[in-house]
Amino acid sequence: MTESESSCSGSTSSAVPPLQAGPALDSLIIGETPAIVGLRGLVRQVAPSDASVLLVGPSGSGKEVVARAIHAQSKRAAKPFVAINCGAIPRDLLESELFGHEKGSFTGAFAQHKGRFEEANGGTLFLDEIGDMPADMQVKLLRVLEARVVQRIGGKGQIAVDVRILAATHRDIDAAIDAGSFREDLFYRLAVFPIDVPSLAERREDVPLLARHFLGSAKGRRPVQFSPAAYERMAEHGWPGNVRELRNFVERASILFAGRTIGRDEAGALLLRRGRVGAIERKALWDATELAPEPAAPPLPAPAAVDEVVVPIRGADTPAIAMTGARPVALRDMLAEIERRYIEEALVQSEGVIADAARMLSLQRTTLIEKMRKYEMRAA
């Protein structure tokens, strides 16, 4: 299974053009482990129907990929697929995003706005992170699902909608129901056909297949290859960020080691967490910009001794950099890569909750969402 579905990537909602007839399911959900073979079988069973599907799995496991595969294999494939992240939109705006509003219905409503239900009419609406939806919105959503009509904020008439509902969450919904934070009647409405999406740790044998898929998707860069030893190191990794982490790992490798074969040590350095950069990766950053420390600078220590060295901005031990007009520094790309890694790690530690990740990064929530859009990242 891949995570290249949107690449969300970071956007809170998205609509994709109507799909052409039936891409092969094997090309949408990638893997050969029993867990993935069984998942494809469930998709084949449920796709032709209009049954609501609840996808449950950890953040980054590819729930939206599965949702898009269901849509692509359904009779609604030629109609819109609209995705909205219920946990990434402030509760004051969520109702407007889902159901729309009329001009002048509230401060800032300068024009009529169609909601996601109307956008998805005839097609599929994917409600991502449904477990994070506020309680009052759960009541309104349940009413719409039962009546199949929406009423825009400030509107007087009801608008009939014909949409198939797919929903997803990384939360323990049973625990949420017991705690009173999620409505049991809404659960039964959404989970007509529940599907568990496995974590990458449960199907590590699929890592090489997925890595080759992501390598094939890289554009504008010299090809990168992983050695057998690198694949062994990748198989040892726990992949807490799941397929999203693997995709970002491959992208990082393609940037830092373009045109090279990556060995075990390089793979291990790339798999470091906490936004740290070790000696191997730092050297690759210099090589990528065709710059190196002055010859008089002391050699880099062995990788094992500096696996968690924070990249310094300037300090007594920082080697001088020879700046020449012939070899410009790709500073923007280097800094963007470091920023992207910190955001990725914050999203992993916060389990995809954008507000928590923003606090970890000392950012405003809206600022983090904009950066996620910039780097095509998703919260879940």
CSV table of N, CA and C in Angstrom, one decimal, residues 1-97:
chain,number,residue,atom,x,y,z
A,1,MET,N,0.8,-1.2,0.0
A,1,MET,CA,0.0,0.0,0.0
A,1,MET,C,0.9,1.2,0.0
A,2,THR,N,0.5,2.3,-0.7
A,2,THR,CA,1.3,3.5,-0.7
A,2,THR,C,0.6,4.6,0.0
A,3,GLU,N,1.4,5.6,0.2
A,3,GLU,CA,0.9,6.8,0.9
A,3,GLU,C,1.0,8.0,-0.1
A,4,SER,N,1.1,7.7,-1.4
A,4,SER,CA,1.3,8.8,-2.3
A,4,SER,C,-0.1,9.3,-2.8
A,5,GLU,N,-1.1,9.1,-2.0
A,5,GLU,CA,-2.4,9.4,-2.5
A,5,GLU,C,-2.7,10.8,-2.7
A,6,SER,N,-2.1,11.7,-2.1
A,6,SER,CA,-2.4,13.1,-2.3
A,6,SER,C,-1.3,14.0,-2.5
A,7,SER,N,-1.0,13.6,-2.3
A,7,SER,CA,-0.3,14.2,-1.6
A,7,SER,C,-0.3,15.4,-1.1
A,8,CYS,N,-1.2,15.1,0.5
A,8,CYS,CA,-1.5,15.8,1.6
A,8,CYS,C,-1.1,16.0,2.0
A,9,SER,N,-0.6,16.9,0.5
A,9,SER,CA,-0.7,16.4,1.6
A,9,SER,C,-0.7,17.2,2.6
A,10,GLY,N,-1.2,17.5,3.5
A,10,GLY,CA,-1.4,18.4,4.5
A,10,GLY,C,-2.6,19.2,4.3
A,11,SER,N,-3.3,19.1,3.2
A,11,SER,CA,-4.5,19.9,3.0
A,11,SER,C,-5.6,19.2,3.9
A,12,THR,N,-6.5,20.0,4.4
A,12,THR,CA,-7.5,19.5,5.3
A,12,THR,C,-8.7,18.9,4.5
A,13,SER,N,-8.8,19.3,3.2
A,13,SER,CA,-9.8,18.7,2.4
A,13,SER,C,-9.4,18.7,1.0
A,14,SER,N,-9.9,17.7,0.2
A,14,SER,CA,-9.4,17.7,-1.2
A,14,SER,C,-10.5,17.0,-2.1
A,15,ALA,N,-10.6,17.5,-3.3
A,15,ALA,CA,-11.4,16.8,-4.3
A,15,ALA,C,-10.6,16.4,-5.5
A,16,VAL,N,-10.7,15.2,-6.0
A,16,VAL,CA,-9.9,14.8,-7.1
A,16,VAL,C,-10.8,14.7,-8.3
A,17,PRO,N,-10.3,14.8,-9.5
A,17,PRO,CA,-11.1,14.7,-10.7
A,17,PRO,C,-11.6,13.3,-10.8
A,18,PRO,N,-12.7,13.1,-11.6
A,18,PRO,CA,-13.2,11.8,-11.8
A,18,PRO,C,-12.1,10.9,-12.3
A,19,LEU,N,-12.1,9.6,-11.8
A,19,LEU,CA,-11.1,8.7,-12.2
A,19,LEU,C,-11.5,8.0,-13.5
A,20,GLN,N,-10.5,7.6,-14.3
A,20,GLN,CA,-10.8,6.8,-15.5
A,20,GLN,C,-11.1,5.4,-15.0
A,21,ALA,N,-11.7,4.6,-15.9
A,21,ALA,CA,-12.1,3.3,-15.5
A,21,ALA,C,-10.9,2.5,-15.0
A,22,GLY,N,-11.2,1.9,-13.8
A,22,GLY,CA,-10.6,0.9,-13.0
A,22,GLY,C,-9.2,0.7,-13.1
A,23,PRO,N,-8.4,1.4,-12.4
A,23,PRO,CA,-7.0,1.0,-12.2
A,23,PRO,C,-6.9,-0.3,-11.4
A,24,ALA,N,-5.9,-1.1,-11.8
A,24,ALA,CA,-5.8,-2.4,-11.1
A,24,ALA,C,-5.6,-2.2,-9.6
A,25,LEU,N,-6.3,-3.0,-8.9
A,25,LEU,CA,-6.3,-2.9,-7.4
A,25,LEU,C,-4.8,-3.2,-6.9
A,26,ASP,N,-4.1,-4.1,-7.5
A,26,ASP,CA,-2.7,-4.3,-7.1
A,26,ASP,C,-1.8,-3.1,-7.2
A,27,SER,N,-2.2,-2.2,-8.1
A,27,SER,CA,-1.4,-1.0,-8.3
A,27,SER,C,-1.7,0.1,-7.3
A,28,LEU,N,-2.9,-0.1,-6.7
A,28,LEU,CA,-3.3,0.9,-5.7
A,28,LEU,C,-2.9,0.5,-4.3
A,29,ILE,N,-3.0,-0.8,-4.0
A,29,ILE,CA,-2.7,-1.3,-2.6
A,29,ILE,C,-1.5,-2.2,-2.9
A,30,ILE,N,-0.3,-1.8,-2.5
A,30,ILE,CA,0.9,-2.5,-2.9
A,30,ILE,C,1.3,-3.4,-1.7
A,31,GLY,N,1.6,-4.7,-2.0
A,31,GLY,CA,2.1,-5.6,-1.0
A,31,GLY,C,1.7,-7.0,-1.3
A,32,GLU,N,2.5,-8.0,-0.8
A,32,GLU,CA,2.2,-9.4,-1.0
A,32,GLU,C,2.0,-10.2,0.3
A,33,THR,N,2.1,-9.5,1.4
A,33,THR,CA,1.9,-10.2,2.7
A,33,THR,C,0.5,-10.7,2.8
A,34,PRO,N,0.2,-11.7,3.7
A,34,PRO,CA,-1.2,-12.1,3.9
A,34,PRO,C,-2.1,-11.0,4.3
A,35,ALA,N,-1.6,-10.1,5.1
A,35,ALA,CA,-2.4,-9.0,5.6
A,35,ALA,C,-2.9,-8.1,4.5
A,36,ILE,N,-2.0,-7.9,3.5
A,36,ILE,CA,-2.4,-7.0,2.4
A,36,ILE,C,-3.2,-7.7,1.3
A,37,VAL,N,-2.9,-9.0,1.1
A,37,VAL,CA,-3.8,-9.8,0.2
A,37,VAL,C,-5.2,-9.9,0.8
A,38,GLY,N,-5.3,-10.1,2.1
A,38,GLY,CA,-6.7,-10.1,2.7
A,38,GLY,C,-7.3,-8.8,2.6
A,39,LEU,N,-6.6,-7.7,2.7
A,39,LEU,CA,-7.1,-6.3,2.6
A,39,LEU,C,-7.7,-6.1,1.2
A,40,ARG,N,-6.9,-6.5,0.2
A,40,ARG,CA,-7.4,-6.3,-1.2
A,40,ARG,C,-8.7,-7.1,-1.4
A,41,GLY,N,-8.8,-8.3,-0.8
A,41,GLY,CA,-10.0,-9.1,-0.9
A,41,GLY,C,-11.2,-8.4,-0.3
A,42,LEU,N,-11.0,-7.7,0.8
A,42,LEU,CA,-12.1,-7.0,1.5
A,42,LEU,C,-12.5,-5.8,0.6
A,43,VAL,N,-11.6,-5.2,0.0
A,43,VAL,CA,-11.9,-4.0,-0.9
A,43,VAL,C,-12.7,-4.5,-2.1
A,44,ARG,N,-12.3,-5.6,-2.7
A,44,ARG,CA,-13.1,-6.2,-3.8
A,44,ARG,C,-14.5,-6.5,-3.4
A,45,GLN,N,-14.7,-7.0,-2.2
A,45,GLN,CA,-16.0,-7.3,-1.7
A,45,GLN,C,-16.9,-6.1,-1.5
A,46,VAL,N,-16.4,-5.1,-0.9
A,46,VAL,CA,-17.2,-4.0,-0.5
A,46,VAL,C,-17.3,-2.9,-1.5
A,47,ALA,N,-16.4,-2.8,-2.4
A,47,ALA,CA,-16.3,-1.7,-3.4
A,47,ALA,C,-17.6,-1.6,-4.2
A,48,PRO,N,-18.1,-2.7,-4.8
A,48,PRO,CA,-19.3,-2.5,-5.7
A,48,PRO,C,-20.6,-2.1,-5.0
A,49,SER,N,-20.6,-2.2,-3.7
A,49,SER,CA,-21.8,-1.7,-2.9
A,49,SER,C,-21.8,-0.3,-2.6
A,50,ASP,N,-22.8,0.2,-1.9
A,50,ASP,CA,-22.8,1.6,-1.4
A,50,ASP,C,-22.7,1.6,0.1
A,51,ALA,N,-22.3,0.5,0.7
A,51,ALA,CA,-22.2,0.4,2.1
A,51,ALA,C,-21.1,1.4,2.7
A,52,SER,N,-21.4,2.0,3.8
A,52,SER,CA,-20.4,2.8,4.5
A,52,SER,C,-19.3,1.9,5.1
A,53,VAL,N,-18.1,2.5,5.0
A,53,VAL,CA,-16.9,1.7,5.4
A,53,VAL,C,-16.2,2.5,6.5
A,54,LEU,N,-15.8,1.9,7.6
A,54,LEU,CA,-14.9,2.5,8.6
A,54,LEU,C,-13.6,1.9,8.5
A,55,LEU,N,-12.5,2.7,8.2
A,55,LEU,CA,-11.2,2.2,8.1
A,55,LEU,C,-10.5,2.5,9.5
A,56,VAL,N,-9.9,1.5,10.1
A,56,VAL,CA,-9.3,1.7,11.4
A,56,VAL,C,-7.8,1.3,11.3
A,57,GLY,N,-6.9,2.1,11.7
A,57,GLY,CA,-5.5,1.8,11.6
A,57,GLY,C,-4.6,2.9,12.1
A,58,PRO,N,-3.4,2.6,12.4
A,58,PRO,CA,-2.5,3.7,12.9
A,58,PRO,C,-2.2,4.8,11.9
A,59,SER,N,-1.8,5.9,12.4
A,59,SER,CA,-1.5,7.1,11.5
A,59,SER,C,-0.4,6.7,10.5
A,60,GLY,N,-0.6,7.0,9.3
A,60,GLY,CA,0.4,6.8,8.3
A,60,GLY,C,0.4,5.4,7.7
A,61,SER,N,-0.6,4.6,8.0
A,61,SER,CA,-0.7,3.2,7.5
A,61,SER,C,-1.3,3.1,6.1
A,62,GLY,N,-1.9,4.2,5.6
A,62,GLY,CA,-2.5,4.2,4.3
A,62,GLY,C,-4.0,4.1,4.2
A,63,LYS,N,-4.7,4.6,5.2
A,63,LYS,CA,-6.1,4.5,5.2
A,63,LYS,C,-6.8,5.3,4.0
A,64,GLU,N,-6.2,6.4,3.7
A,64,GLU,CA,-6.8,7.1,2.6
A,64,GLU,C,-6.5,6.4,1.2
A,65,VAL,N,-5.4,5.7,1.2
A,65,VAL,CA,-5.1,4.9,0.0
A,65,VAL,C,-6.2,3.9,-0.2
A,66,VAL,N,-6.5,3.2,0.9
A,66,VAL,CA,-7.6,2.2,0.8
A,66,VAL,C,-8.9,2.8,0.4
A,67,ALA,N,-9.2,4.0,1.0
A,67,ALA,CA,-10.5,4.7,0.7
A,67,ALA,C,-10.5,5.0,-0.8
A,68,ARG,N,-9.4,5.5,-1.4
A,68,ARG,CA,-9.4,5.8,-2.8
A,68,ARG,C,-9.5,4.6,-3.6
A,69,ALA,N,-8.9,3.5,-3.2
A,69,ALA,CA,-9.0,2.2,-3.9
A,69,ALA,C,-10.5,1.7,-3.9
A,70,ILE,N,-11.2,1.9,-2.8
A,70,ILE,CA,-12.6,1.5,-2.8
A,70,ILE,C,-13.4,2.3,-3.8
A,71,HIS,N,-13.1,3.6,-3.8
A,71,HIS,CA,-13.8,4.5,-4.7
A,71,HIS,C,-13.5,4.1,-6.1
A,72,ALA,N,-12.2,3.9,-6.4
A,72,ALA,CA,-11.8,3.6,-7.8
A,72,ALA,C,-12.4,2.3,-8.3
A,73,GLN,N,-12.7,1.4,-7.4
A,73,GLN,CA,-13.3,0.1,-7.8
A,73,GLN,C,-14.8,0.1,-7.8
A,74,SER,N,-15.4,1.2,-7.4
A,74,SER,CA,-16.8,1.2,-7.3
A,74,SER,C,-17.5,1.8,-8.5
A,75,LYS,N,-18.9,1.7,-8.5
A,75,LYS,CA,-19.6,2.2,-9.6
A,75,LYS,C,-19.6,3.8,-9.6
A,76,ARG,N,-19.1,4.4,-8.5
A,76,ARG,CA,-19.0,5.8,-8.5
A,76,ARG,C,-17.6,6.4,-8.9
A,77,ALA,N,-16.8,5.5,-9.5
A,77,ALA,CA,-15.4,5.9,-9.8
A,77,ALA,C,-15.3,7.1,-10.7
A,78,ALA,N,-16.3,7.3,-11.6
A,78,ALA,CA,-16.3,8.4,-12.5
A,78,ALA,C,-16.8,9.7,-11.9
A,79,LYS,N,-17.2,9.6,-10.6
A,79,LYS,CA,-17.7,10.8,-9.9
A,79,LYS,C,-16.6,11.3,-8.9
A,80,PRO,N,-16.8,12.4,-8.3
A,80,PRO,CA,-15.8,13.0,-7.4
A,80,PRO,C,-15.5,12.1,-6.2
A,81,PHE,N,-14.2,12.2,-5.8
A,81,PHE,CA,-13.8,11.7,-4.5
A,81,PHE,C,-13.3,12.9,-3.7
A,82,VAL,N,-14.0,13.1,-2.6
A,82,VAL,CA,-13.7,14.3,-1.8
A,82,VAL,C,-13.3,13.9,-0.4
A,83,ALA,N,-12.1,14.4,0.0
A,83,ALA,CA,-11.6,14.0,1.4
A,83,ALA,C,-11.5,15.2,2.3
A,84,ILE,N,-11.8,15.0,3.5
A,84,ILE,CA,-11.8,16.1,4.5
A,84,ILE,C,-11.2,15.5,5.8
A,85,ASN,N,-10.3,16.2,6.4
A,85,ASN,CA,-9.7,15.8,7.7
A,85,ASN,C,-10.5,16.4,8.8
A,86,CYS,N,-11.3,15.7,9.5
A,86,CYS,CA,-12.2,16.2,10.5
A,86,CYS,C,-11.4,16.7,11.7
A,87,GLY,N,-10.2,16.2,11.9
A,87,GLY,CA,-9.4,16.7,13.1
A,87,GLY,C,-8.5,17.9,12.8
A,88,ALA,N,-8.4,18.3,11.5
A,88,ALA,CA,-7.5,19.4,11.1
A,88,ALA,C,-8.2,20.7,11.0
A,89,ILE,N,-9.5,20.7,11.0
A,89,ILE,CA,-10.3,21.9,10.8
A,89,ILE,C,-10.9,22.4,12.2
A,90,PRO,N,-10.7,23.7,12.5
A,90,PRO,CA,-11.3,24.2,13.8
A,90,PRO,C,-12.8,23.9,13.8
A,91,ARG,N,-13.3,23.6,15.0
A,91,ARG,CA,-14.7,23.2,15.2
A,91,ARG,C,-15.6,24.2,14.7
A,92,ASP,N,-15.2,25.5,14.8
A,92,ASP,CA,-16.1,26.6,14.4
A,92,ASP,C,-16.3,26.6,12.8
A,93,LEU,N,-15.4,26.0,12.1
A,93,LEU,CA,-15.4,26.0,10.7
A,93,LEU,C,-15.9,24.7,10.1
A,94,LEU,N,-15.8,23.6,10.9
A,94,LEU,CA,-16.1,22.3,10.4
A,94,LEU,C,-17.5,22.2,9.8
A,95,GLU,N,-18.5,22.8,10.4
A,95,GLU,CA,-19.9,22.7,9.9
A,95,GLU,C,-20.0,23.4,8.6
A,96,SER,N,-19.3,24.5,8.4
A,96,SER,CA,-19.4,25.2,7.1
A,96,SER,C,-18.7,24.4,6.0
A,97,GLU,N,-17.5,23.7,6.4
A,97,GLU,CA,-16.8,22.9,5.4
A,97,GLU,C,-17.6,21.7,5.0
